[in-house]
Structures are given as structure tokens and as C-alpha cells.
């Protein structure tokens, strides 16, 4: 009897979930201003002030190879181009999340209900073992403004000087910084965003 009751409850929950997902209209009802809390003009004004700025380059949900357009819940999702319409963009046409954060277009939550505060660590680390490339300045502040320390430590980075043998080969292979950059964060081909500190012997600005 207990097994039958449990099965009946699970079946009822599954039906409710399917109804809830399938009854949602397509994302046309969700505007970019809804997502960015009405701050659309801030981002687009910043974009217009940069004459070399590219247009937003983002893939649709139906063609990204991740989402299934045949799934009944697909219609509840918002297209990235719509969600990011108000965002500043970098020179390669990707959304500039850090600039969006600086402009107040987005405001990350520390918890689900938004009751806690983000624990921002204002500490920069300089990586000088970069050969002829400019040195890399890693800003903890920009990362901890929306990520908890446990996202990186200790699985990806050991928080101890000299403990992480970071190389570009490893990063390009998806290790260290490459866990996020080139995937959910800006591409690795915007070199100057990491290699931002020129030194004697580093090349002239090429971008």
C-alpha cells in the first residue's frame, strides 16, 4: 500500500510539472528589461559610446547543441539574444558581464532569496611568469562579486603561492581559468582582459 501511495504521489507531481512547463508561452512575453531590471539604456548607451564595438554574437537555444527544441519545457526558456539585449559587449561580440555588473545592469544574489550579502574579496594577484606577454592581473573582487570562493578553491586552484602550475596549454585545454573562460565567461582570445599589465619587453598593443 505504501509503495502504491508513493508511486501515485510521484506520478501526480510529474503530471503537474509537465502541465506547468507546457502551459508557459514562448519567451516573447519576457523582455530584456525584465531580466536586467529595467536598465536597458545603461548598457546600450555604453555600447554606442564605443565606435569599435561589435554587435552581440550569441547562439539561439535551438541551435546551441545543449537544449532540445522538442522538449515541452523548451517554450518556457528565454532566448539569450533577448536576455542579453541590454548588455555591453566586448570587441568580439560577447556579453561583457563584468561591465554589466559595474553598470548595475545585473545584481547577483548571495543566496536564493537575496537575503545575504556577497562576500567580496578585494585582493589582486599578479602573475609575472608570462614570457613576452603582458603580466596577468587576477582580480578577486571581480570574481567574488558574484561567485563564492568554493567555486574555485580548492578543486580548481589550491590557495597557496606556487601550488598551481598554470600554463596556457592547460588553460586552453579547459583547466584552471579555462574551466569558465571560453565557456560561460569571456573567450580566451580577448587576451588583453587577462594580460593587462605591460612590462619591459612585452609587445605593443595589437588589438
Short mmCIF file of C-alpha atoms in Angstrom, two decimals:
data_model
loop_
_atom_site.label_atom_id
_atom_site.label_comp_id
_atom_site.label_asym_id
_atom_site.label_seq_id
_atom_site.Cartn_x
_atom_site.Cartn_y
_atom_site.Cartn_z
CA UNK A 1 0.00 0.00 0.00
CA UNK A 2 2.84 2.38 0.88
CA UNK A 3 4.57 1.67 -2.47
CA UNK A 4 1.30 2.35 -4.33
CA UNK A 5 0.77 5.65 -2.49
CA UNK A 6 4.35 6.80 -3.16
CA UNK A 7 4.03 5.91 -6.83
CA UNK A 8 0.73 7.79 -7.09
CA UNK A 9 2.25 10.91 -5.50
CA UNK A 10 5.27 10.85 -7.81
CA UNK A 11 3.04 10.38 -10.85
CA UNK A 12 0.85 13.32 -9.79
CA UNK A 13 3.91 15.55 -9.33
CA UNK A 14 5.24 14.57 -12.76
CA UNK A 15 1.90 15.46 -14.40
CA UNK A 16 1.77 18.81 -12.60
CA UNK A 17 5.32 19.60 -13.75
CA UNK A 18 4.53 18.78 -17.37
CA UNK A 19 1.39 20.93 -17.30
CA UNK A 20 3.25 23.83 -15.72
CA UNK A 21 6.03 23.71 -18.32
CA UNK A 22 3.86 23.17 -21.39
CA UNK A 23 1.39 25.91 -20.50
CA UNK A 24 4.02 28.65 -20.46
CA UNK A 25 4.00 30.97 -23.50
CA UNK A 26 7.18 31.38 -25.54
CA UNK A 27 9.76 33.89 -24.39
CA UNK A 28 8.15 36.74 -26.35
CA UNK A 29 6.40 37.69 -23.13
CA UNK A 30 9.70 38.12 -21.33
CA UNK A 31 11.51 41.30 -22.24
CA UNK A 32 15.18 42.12 -21.80
CA UNK A 33 14.18 44.93 -19.47
CA UNK A 34 12.52 42.33 -17.24
CA UNK A 35 15.74 40.35 -16.99
CA UNK A 36 18.01 43.33 -16.34
CA UNK A 37 15.52 45.10 -14.08
CA UNK A 38 14.79 47.98 -16.44
CA UNK A 39 18.40 49.04 -17.01
CA UNK A 40 18.44 48.59 -20.79
CA UNK A 41 19.50 52.13 -21.66
CA UNK A 42 22.58 51.97 -19.42
CA UNK A 43 24.14 49.09 -21.32
CA UNK A 44 23.17 50.18 -24.81
CA UNK A 45 24.35 53.75 -24.19
CA UNK A 46 27.72 52.41 -23.08
CA UNK A 47 27.83 50.26 -26.21
CA UNK A 48 27.01 53.17 -28.52
CA UNK A 49 29.81 55.25 -26.99
CA UNK A 50 32.40 52.77 -28.27
CA UNK A 51 32.64 53.10 -32.08
CA UNK A 52 34.69 49.89 -32.47
CA UNK A 53 32.14 47.85 -30.54
CA UNK A 54 30.92 44.71 -32.29
CA UNK A 55 27.30 43.56 -32.40
CA UNK A 56 26.10 40.96 -29.93
CA UNK A 57 27.09 37.49 -31.09
CA UNK A 58 25.05 34.79 -29.37
CA UNK A 59 23.64 31.44 -30.46
CA UNK A 60 19.96 30.59 -30.27
CA UNK A 61 18.72 27.92 -27.87
CA UNK A 62 17.53 25.75 -30.74
CA UNK A 63 20.99 25.58 -32.34
CA UNK A 64 23.33 25.60 -29.34
CA UNK A 65 23.53 21.80 -29.13
CA UNK A 66 22.53 21.87 -25.46
CA UNK A 67 18.78 22.47 -25.42
CA UNK A 68 16.18 20.19 -27.00
CA UNK A 69 13.61 22.18 -29.03
CA UNK A 70 11.33 19.14 -29.00
CA UNK A 71 11.08 19.17 -25.20
CA UNK A 72 7.75 20.50 -23.93
CA UNK A 73 9.55 22.78 -21.45
CA UNK A 74 11.56 24.47 -24.22
CA UNK A 75 8.94 27.20 -24.72
CA UNK A 76 9.45 28.41 -21.14
CA UNK A 77 13.06 29.39 -21.85
CA UNK A 78 14.19 32.86 -22.86
CA UNK A 79 16.40 33.34 -25.89
CA UNK A 80 19.92 34.59 -24.97
CA UNK A 81 19.75 37.40 -27.54
CA UNK A 82 16.66 38.74 -25.79
CA UNK A 83 18.02 38.30 -22.27
CA UNK A 84 21.32 39.99 -23.15
CA UNK A 85 19.95 42.75 -25.39
CA UNK A 86 20.76 45.46 -22.83
CA UNK A 87 24.25 44.21 -22.02
CA UNK A 88 27.50 45.93 -23.00
CA UNK A 89 29.55 43.75 -25.34
CA UNK A 90 33.26 43.20 -25.81
CA UNK A 91 35.25 43.60 -29.01
CA UNK A 92 34.46 40.04 -30.08
CA UNK A 93 30.71 40.50 -29.73
CA UNK A 94 30.20 38.64 -26.45
CA UNK A 95 28.27 39.97 -23.47
CA UNK A 96 30.57 41.86 -21.09
CA UNK A 97 29.35 40.52 -17.75
CA UNK A 98 31.86 42.48 -15.66
CA UNK A 99 30.87 45.76 -17.28
CA UNK A 100 27.19 44.85 -16.82
CA UNK A 101 27.93 44.32 -13.14
CA UNK A 102 29.81 47.65 -12.89
CA UNK A 103 26.92 49.49 -14.56
CA UNK A 104 24.36 47.95 -12.23
CA UNK A 105 22.56 46.13 -15.02
CA UNK A 106 22.83 42.91 -13.05
CA UNK A 107 22.93 42.38 -9.30
CA UNK A 108 23.93 38.83 -8.31
CA UNK A 109 22.35 37.27 -5.24
CA UNK A 110 24.35 35.64 -2.47
CA UNK A 111 21.52 33.19 -1.86
CA UNK A 112 18.26 32.09 -3.43
CA UNK A 113 16.11 34.62 -1.57
CA UNK A 114 18.58 37.51 -1.84
CA UNK A 115 18.78 37.93 1.92
CA UNK A 116 22.56 37.54 2.36
CA UNK A 117 25.33 39.78 1.02
CA UNK A 118 28.09 38.78 -1.36
CA UNK A 119 31.42 38.37 0.43
CA UNK A 120 33.68 40.33 -1.92
CA UNK A 121 37.43 39.80 -1.54
CA UNK A 122 39.28 42.88 -2.78
CA UNK A 123 42.68 41.31 -3.44
CA UNK A 124 44.60 41.22 -6.71
CA UNK A 125 47.24 38.65 -7.65
CA UNK A 126 49.93 39.37 -10.25
CA UNK A 127 51.25 36.55 -12.43
CA UNK A 128 54.61 37.54 -13.91
CA UNK A 129 55.66 34.23 -15.45
CA UNK A 130 54.08 35.17 -18.80
CA UNK A 131 57.09 35.32 -21.11
CA UNK A 132 56.86 38.22 -23.57
CA UNK A 133 53.16 38.65 -22.92
CA UNK A 134 51.97 41.37 -20.51
CA UNK A 135 51.60 40.19 -16.93
CA UNK A 136 48.28 38.82 -15.76
CA UNK A 137 46.46 40.70 -13.01
CA UNK A 138 43.86 38.45 -11.39
CA UNK A 139 41.14 40.50 -9.63
CA UNK A 140 39.48 38.56 -6.82
CA UNK A 141 36.98 41.41 -6.47
CA UNK A 142 35.51 40.97 -9.96
CA UNK A 143 35.09 37.24 -9.36
CA UNK A 144 33.80 37.24 -5.78
CA UNK A 145 31.24 39.92 -6.65
CA UNK A 146 29.15 37.01 -7.94
CA UNK A 147 30.98 33.79 -7.12
CA UNK A 148 31.59 32.10 -3.80
CA UNK A 149 35.19 31.10 -3.03
CA UNK A 150 34.22 27.43 -3.17
CA UNK A 151 33.61 27.72 -6.92
CA UNK A 152 37.39 27.73 -7.41
CA UNK A 153 39.01 26.63 -4.15
CA UNK A 154 40.30 24.02 -3.61
CA UNK A 155 39.25 21.89 -6.57
CA UNK A 156 40.46 24.16 -9.40
CA UNK A 157 43.04 26.32 -7.62
CA UNK A 158 44.98 25.50 -4.47
CA UNK A 159 45.05 28.77 -2.48
CA UNK A 160 48.78 28.72 -1.86
CA UNK A 161 51.58 30.56 -3.66
CA UNK A 162 53.38 28.34 -6.15
CA UNK A 163 50.90 25.47 -5.83
CA UNK A 164 49.26 25.95 -9.25
CA UNK A 165 51.34 25.25 -12.36
CA UNK A 166 49.23 27.32 -14.73
CA UNK A 167 50.17 27.24 -18.41
CA UNK A 168 48.30 28.49 -21.47
CA UNK A 169 48.23 24.94 -22.82
CA UNK A 170 46.39 23.84 -19.70
CA UNK A 171 44.03 26.81 -19.78
CA UNK A 172 43.22 26.21 -23.47
CA UNK A 173 42.57 22.56 -22.61
CA UNK A 174 39.90 23.64 -20.12
CA UNK A 175 41.89 23.56 -16.91
CA UNK A 176 42.43 26.36 -14.36
CA UNK A 177 40.94 29.59 -15.82
CA UNK A 178 39.69 27.55 -18.79
CA UNK A 179 37.06 25.89 -16.59
CA UNK A 180 34.93 29.01 -17.12
CA UNK A 181 36.65 31.25 -19.66
CA UNK A 182 35.78 30.24 -23.18
CA UNK A 183 32.62 28.57 -21.87
CA UNK A 184 30.41 30.66 -19.57
CA UNK A 185 32.79 33.60 -19.28
CA UNK A 186 34.58 35.66 -21.91
CA UNK A 187 36.65 33.93 -24.55
CA UNK A 188 40.35 33.26 -24.12
CA UNK A 189 41.00 35.17 -27.34
CA UNK A 190 40.39 38.55 -25.73
CA UNK A 191 43.95 38.30 -24.45
CA UNK A 192 44.21 41.83 -23.07
CA UNK A 193 41.49 41.30 -20.48
CA UNK A 194 43.83 38.99 -18.56
CA UNK A 195 47.25 40.05 -19.87
CA UNK A 196 46.61 43.63 -18.81
CA UNK A 197 49.90 44.81 -17.27
CA UNK A 198 52.61 45.71 -19.83
CA UNK A 199 56.24 45.32 -18.83
CA UNK A 200 59.61 45.92 -20.41
CA UNK A 201 59.83 43.52 -23.33
CA UNK A 202 56.09 42.93 -23.80
CA UNK A 203 54.72 43.67 -27.28
CA UNK A 204 52.92 46.76 -28.48
CA UNK A 205 49.13 46.85 -28.19
CA UNK A 206 47.80 44.68 -31.04
CA UNK A 207 44.04 44.97 -30.58
#
